[in-house]
XYZ file of C-alpha atoms in Angstrom:
406
model
C 11.578 1.266 -32.296
C 14.002 1.810 -29.779
C 16.473 -0.047 -27.152
C 16.937 0.302 -23.829
C 20.479 2.663 -23.120
C 23.033 2.127 -20.881
C 22.811 2.308 -17.129
C 24.306 5.705 -16.269
C 22.823 9.184 -15.100
C 23.127 12.296 -18.006
C 24.605 15.388 -17.010
C 21.589 17.463 -15.518
C 19.065 14.677 -15.954
C 16.160 14.228 -13.095
C 15.986 10.547 -11.504
C 13.670 9.348 -10.353
C 10.792 8.720 -8.985
C 9.477 12.234 -9.022
C 8.076 14.435 -6.739
C 4.254 15.019 -7.170
C 2.724 18.971 -7.677
C 0.501 17.809 -5.266
C -0.721 14.927 -3.584
C -3.449 14.034 -5.843
C -1.675 15.536 -8.801
C 0.863 13.055 -10.723
C 4.449 14.880 -10.621
C 4.872 17.612 -13.987
C 7.391 15.276 -15.511
C 4.341 12.342 -15.792
C 2.573 14.994 -18.609
C 4.733 13.954 -21.439
C 5.493 10.519 -19.968
C 1.475 9.775 -20.536
C 2.407 11.325 -24.424
C 4.577 8.574 -25.165
C 2.978 5.588 -22.584
C 6.310 3.535 -22.635
C 8.696 5.702 -21.174
C 12.853 5.135 -19.963
C 13.757 6.965 -16.508
C 17.164 6.610 -14.154
C 16.562 5.441 -11.060
C 17.618 7.197 -8.210
C 20.339 5.765 -5.894
C 21.114 2.475 -7.930
C 21.478 4.882 -11.650
C 19.692 1.799 -13.179
C 17.984 3.243 -16.683
C 14.361 1.278 -16.643
C 11.285 1.405 -18.094
C 8.530 3.212 -16.868
C 4.384 2.239 -18.640
C 1.694 5.252 -18.530
C -0.974 3.550 -20.013
C -4.384 2.698 -18.330
C -4.561 -0.704 -20.721
C -0.745 -1.238 -21.206
C -0.724 -1.874 -17.598
C -3.133 -4.352 -17.673
C -2.405 -6.097 -20.691
C 1.139 -6.533 -19.291
C 0.427 -7.460 -15.527
C -0.620 -10.200 -17.120
C 1.916 -11.026 -18.961
C 3.762 -14.291 -18.520
C 6.880 -13.101 -20.211
C 7.439 -10.506 -17.290
C 8.538 -11.395 -13.894
C 8.172 -9.904 -10.021
C 10.845 -11.966 -8.323
C 13.778 -9.269 -6.791
C 16.555 -12.170 -7.482
C 16.887 -10.470 -11.379
C 20.490 -8.237 -11.309
C 18.085 -5.273 -12.936
C 14.864 -5.687 -10.563
C 14.341 -2.030 -10.187
C 14.600 -0.634 -6.799
C 14.891 3.059 -6.405
C 16.366 2.971 -3.351
C 20.351 1.260 -2.172
C 19.059 -1.869 -1.864
C 20.127 -3.995 1.066
C 20.890 -8.148 -0.214
C 17.952 -9.402 2.074
C 15.497 -7.393 -0.139
C 16.589 -9.874 -3.045
C 16.372 -13.245 -1.064
C 14.141 -12.122 2.185
C 10.717 -11.921 0.824
C 6.915 -13.200 0.200
C 4.812 -14.222 -2.433
C 5.081 -10.371 -3.689
C 7.869 -11.564 -4.812
C 7.473 -15.253 -6.749
C 6.262 -16.004 -9.954
C 3.967 -18.754 -11.055
C 3.519 -21.656 -8.669
C 6.045 -20.582 -5.893
C 3.453 -17.900 -6.485
C 0.178 -19.621 -5.907
C 1.391 -21.930 -3.593
C 2.418 -18.978 -1.086
C 0.135 -16.828 -1.511
C -2.524 -19.709 -1.097
C -1.705 -20.062 2.026
C -2.562 -16.477 3.637
C -5.185 -15.536 1.197
C -7.680 -18.353 3.331
C -7.857 -15.597 6.279
C -8.872 -12.474 3.598
C -11.854 -14.559 1.969
C -14.597 -12.109 1.234
C -16.396 -14.230 4.124
C -13.912 -14.278 6.476
C -13.168 -10.160 6.228
C -17.156 -9.546 6.729
C -16.773 -11.275 10.142
C -14.412 -9.045 11.264
C -16.666 -5.701 10.476
C -17.820 -5.572 14.268
C -14.655 -5.853 15.647
C -13.213 -3.342 13.123
C -15.510 -1.094 13.570
C -14.809 -1.370 18.227
C -11.399 -1.134 16.405
C -12.498 2.253 14.940
C -14.558 3.971 17.770
C -12.144 3.403 20.616
C -9.042 5.470 18.444
C -11.535 8.395 17.742
C -12.407 8.118 21.909
C -9.150 9.075 22.089
C -8.642 11.144 19.524
C -11.944 13.277 21.221
C -9.999 12.908 24.576
C -6.920 15.537 23.563
C -6.463 18.414 23.527
C -7.185 19.896 19.166
C -4.947 20.351 16.955
C -3.985 16.667 16.965
C -1.605 14.743 14.586
C -4.534 12.491 13.177
C -1.654 10.128 11.122
C 0.146 9.410 14.579
C -2.722 9.449 16.793
C -5.109 7.574 14.008
C -4.186 6.126 11.128
C -0.982 4.572 11.661
C -2.692 2.618 15.394
C -5.839 1.082 13.742
C -4.650 -0.624 10.927
C -1.727 -1.843 12.870
C -3.683 -3.097 15.738
C -5.994 -4.242 13.087
C -3.068 -6.785 11.723
C -1.880 -7.347 14.936
C -5.499 -9.222 16.261
C -5.820 -11.119 12.190
C -1.970 -12.467 13.537
C -3.064 -13.357 17.084
C -1.169 -10.959 18.747
C -2.224 -10.679 22.389
C -3.780 -7.446 22.793
C -1.008 -6.140 25.534
C 1.528 -6.350 22.945
C -0.416 -4.178 20.514
C 1.280 -1.243 21.646
C 4.751 -2.166 20.620
C 4.255 -3.057 17.134
C 2.161 0.615 16.867
C 5.428 1.908 18.220
C 7.744 -0.244 16.426
C 5.313 0.366 13.037
C 5.792 3.856 13.401
C 9.075 3.894 13.603
C 9.692 2.143 10.627
C 7.620 3.973 8.843
C 5.361 6.320 9.928
C 7.394 9.657 10.881
C 10.731 11.642 10.953
C 12.582 8.215 12.839
C 16.706 8.428 12.986
C 18.152 5.449 10.815
C 19.689 4.427 14.147
C 16.280 4.072 15.619
C 14.135 2.572 12.434
C 17.439 -0.640 12.391
C 16.781 -0.539 16.411
C 12.906 -1.404 15.262
C 13.680 -3.857 12.655
C 15.981 -5.881 14.881
C 13.146 -5.856 17.492
C 9.941 -6.236 15.092
C 12.268 -9.419 13.816
C 13.127 -10.618 17.392
C 9.084 -10.561 17.691
C 8.520 -12.253 14.552
C 10.770 -15.464 15.236
C 9.108 -15.784 18.841
C 5.719 -15.808 17.725
C 5.996 -18.084 15.182
C 8.010 -20.822 17.638
C 4.662 -19.816 20.645
C 1.859 -20.353 17.395
C 3.686 -23.881 16.709
C 3.741 -25.018 20.715
C -0.066 -22.873 21.214
C -1.291 -22.884 17.834
C -4.891 -20.279 17.959
C -7.714 -19.065 15.603
C -5.177 -16.265 13.715
C -3.610 -16.386 9.960
C -0.280 -17.367 11.101
C -1.539 -20.524 13.161
C -4.483 -21.454 10.542
C -1.143 -21.078 7.367
C 0.478 -23.756 9.891
C -1.885 -25.595 9.827
C -2.750 -25.371 6.273
C 1.095 -26.388 4.913
C 1.061 -29.885 6.855
C -1.980 -30.934 5.717
C -1.118 -31.137 2.520
C 2.248 -32.554 3.342
C 4.044 -28.936 1.601
C 7.292 -28.061 2.657
C 7.924 -25.060 4.523
C 10.475 -22.911 6.497
C 10.245 -20.595 9.376
C 11.718 -18.247 7.326
C 8.366 -18.513 4.826
C 6.174 -17.778 7.805
C 8.835 -15.165 8.804
C 8.375 -13.723 5.088
C 4.220 -14.368 5.270
C 4.035 -12.050 8.499
C 6.389 -9.294 7.744
C 4.636 -8.985 4.313
C 1.258 -8.510 5.490
C 2.619 -6.211 8.749
C 4.294 -3.998 6.089
C 1.739 -3.912 3.226
C -1.219 -3.909 5.828
C -0.241 -0.978 8.221
C 1.664 1.634 5.638
C -0.561 1.661 2.855
C -4.369 0.942 4.801
C -2.341 4.363 7.434
C -1.397 6.827 4.563
C -4.622 5.994 2.417
C -6.584 7.163 5.833
C -4.811 10.020 5.908
C -4.515 11.092 1.970
C -7.865 9.966 1.912
C -9.495 12.052 5.067
C -7.517 15.325 3.567
C -9.239 14.891 0.340
C -12.435 14.909 1.677
C -11.816 17.753 3.764
C -10.164 19.627 0.795
C -13.532 19.143 -1.104
C -16.547 20.021 1.100
C -18.891 19.879 -1.643
C -18.286 15.882 -2.243
C -17.856 15.674 1.941
C -20.894 16.996 2.547
C -22.549 13.936 -0.299
C -20.993 11.705 1.918
C -22.250 13.330 4.980
C -26.039 13.747 4.196
C -25.852 10.100 2.106
C -23.569 7.025 4.227
C -24.510 4.801 1.034
C -21.829 6.685 -0.591
C -18.946 5.877 1.409
C -18.778 2.873 -0.285
C -17.977 4.313 -3.939
C -16.333 6.768 -2.129
C -13.591 4.718 -0.867
C -13.221 3.551 -4.546
C -12.577 7.244 -5.695
C -10.627 8.148 -2.639
C -7.919 5.231 -3.544
C -7.821 6.220 -7.033
C -7.228 10.000 -7.159
C -4.297 9.170 -3.862
C -3.226 6.011 -5.525
C -0.426 5.587 -2.759
C 1.455 3.010 -4.333
C 1.962 4.422 -8.131
C 5.123 2.512 -7.956
C 5.170 -0.241 -6.547
C 4.341 -2.740 -9.203
C 7.886 -3.554 -10.724
C 8.911 -6.170 -12.966
C 11.416 -7.664 -14.806
C 11.834 -9.199 -18.852
C 12.016 -12.429 -19.426
C 12.112 -11.606 -22.488
C 11.966 -8.902 -25.663
C 8.925 -7.463 -25.296
C 7.450 -5.171 -27.382
C 5.195 -2.779 -26.295
C 3.799 0.835 -28.067
C 6.778 0.446 -30.570
C 9.792 -0.293 -28.193
C 11.505 -3.043 -27.567
C 11.889 -3.573 -23.835
C 14.680 -6.298 -23.782
C 15.414 -9.396 -21.911
C 15.726 -8.397 -18.150
C 15.476 -5.027 -18.020
C 13.074 -3.326 -15.346
C 9.658 -1.913 -15.582
C 7.911 0.337 -13.146
C 4.212 0.373 -13.621
C 3.129 4.318 -12.945
C -0.380 3.171 -11.589
C -1.493 7.207 -10.405
C -0.514 8.251 -14.583
C -3.300 5.696 -15.441
C -6.001 5.995 -12.780
C -6.042 9.213 -14.748
C -6.226 8.224 -18.673
C -9.581 9.836 -19.693
C -10.892 7.787 -21.468
C -11.380 5.118 -18.198
C -12.240 7.673 -15.473
C -13.771 10.978 -17.092
C -12.309 14.213 -15.229
C -9.979 11.938 -14.158
C -8.583 15.576 -11.931
C -11.393 15.686 -9.740
C -12.620 14.126 -6.836
C -16.414 12.756 -7.375
C -17.270 10.345 -4.542
C -20.276 9.000 -6.803
C -18.320 7.525 -9.293
C -16.674 4.552 -7.805
C -15.307 2.549 -9.942
C -13.568 -0.593 -9.472
C -11.506 -0.080 -12.449
C -8.856 1.955 -11.093
C -5.115 0.104 -9.918
C -5.094 1.176 -6.528
C -4.730 -2.336 -5.167
C -2.927 -3.555 -8.965
C -3.892 -5.909 -11.099
C -3.806 -9.702 -12.286
C -2.546 -12.348 -9.616
C -0.239 -10.094 -8.065
C -3.442 -7.732 -7.111
C -3.293 -6.961 -3.640
C -4.060 -9.581 -1.153
C -5.666 -7.412 1.646
C -7.835 -5.346 -1.097
C -10.811 -6.846 0.602
C -9.617 -5.973 4.140
C -8.429 -2.218 3.337
C -11.981 -1.707 1.811
C -13.530 -2.417 4.627
C -11.357 -0.179 7.487
C -11.672 2.714 5.069
C -15.092 2.248 4.434
C -15.592 1.551 8.699
C -13.206 4.932 8.938
C -15.414 7.280 6.330
C -18.483 6.762 8.030
C -18.267 6.876 11.530
C -15.611 10.031 11.934
C -16.927 12.394 10.151
C -20.567 11.311 11.734
C -19.260 11.298 15.247
C -17.255 14.116 14.413
C -18.908 16.378 11.863
C -16.713 19.733 12.932
C -13.473 18.263 11.512
C -11.349 20.429 9.754
C -7.793 21.004 9.079
C -5.177 22.903 11.031
C -2.818 24.152 8.651
C -2.681 24.466 4.559
C -2.491 21.385 3.852
C -0.070 22.023 1.148
C 2.283 23.379 4.076
C 2.192 19.304 5.609
C 5.322 17.306 5.377
C 4.998 14.748 2.832
C 6.769 11.037 2.228
C 8.230 12.073 -1.444
C 10.323 9.236 -3.193
C 9.240 6.294 -1.299
C 7.587 3.404 -2.664
C 4.029 4.295 -0.297
C 3.209 7.895 -1.299
C 2.198 9.394 1.996
C 2.226 11.948 4.547
C 4.084 12.695 7.559
C 1.989 14.382 9.564
C -2.061 14.957 9.974
C -2.700 18.458 11.823
C -6.605 18.503 12.046
C -8.891 20.468 14.881
C -12.545 19.858 15.990
């Protein structure tokens, strides 16, 4: 059994995360890591030495293990970027454990029940149609990521939060500056300040004039239960839902659309049989795995895994892209097979921290890929896909743009 090395970067060692060989293939470095199942890497930026886990079954087991913590307050929490202090202290249920996690997640979960999500279908269909109309009114080629993938999920999240329609453009503009393009550091900082100020003001307005929206219901539930809460709790919940419901879905829309265009035989199957859209959503989430490294944990005690000892306090990252290509779980894992439709993938995580918005994301993706290729059957890439700039090393893997024509 081996113990972790000290935090240091060896001369010539590549730091993690590694660049993908292509958007739908794991980094070449994963080949050896998959053989080991549990490996060690050095994080870019911090130089922290942490563990990675690649095996599908190992990851599923560990994500339900109470000896692991999701709290960002741990000294060795595996941020692989230089994290400002607020990243450790300003968080929502995504960074909580145990009862704190269950209590705070429960409030937001009321909006994401299957019944509540199904009620959103007619409005999401309208939103998707409206944005297809806008795209078709433009002269091709268009940047599909900017004009469609980014604004569609942001519009949905704004409506969930009860943000007035005439203010949606504010969030689409600032969300794009934060997450969707080549913004400067100054532009991102300005967007953070303005969005934070708006969210704080929104909370005060909802206290005075509650409506039928997620934020108002969360406040009402807190009051009814007698549980204590602060404006910061509400603020963190709103920002989590905005970031998680925007960037993840936007990146999945663009990457999934590109993947279908790069696999014309599978796209033709979908065009000829629209009922395949639901299994297609699962397969596209599996093969793109945009949140490859988005599941960080810290060991609360020594844990033996695959013959190695992860020491108390060590950071761990679970590599979903590797797990979602386990041939024992997904035969011919490198191939897009839209009829596969397996929900075993880890694209939405696993365990108590399973993505709270998974059903909403599935519905949005289903509607997008149902309507997009029926309404624009000649849609195609305007340049070779591998020439399109990508977001390497980001928590959420995506594209900087997607030039399409028809």
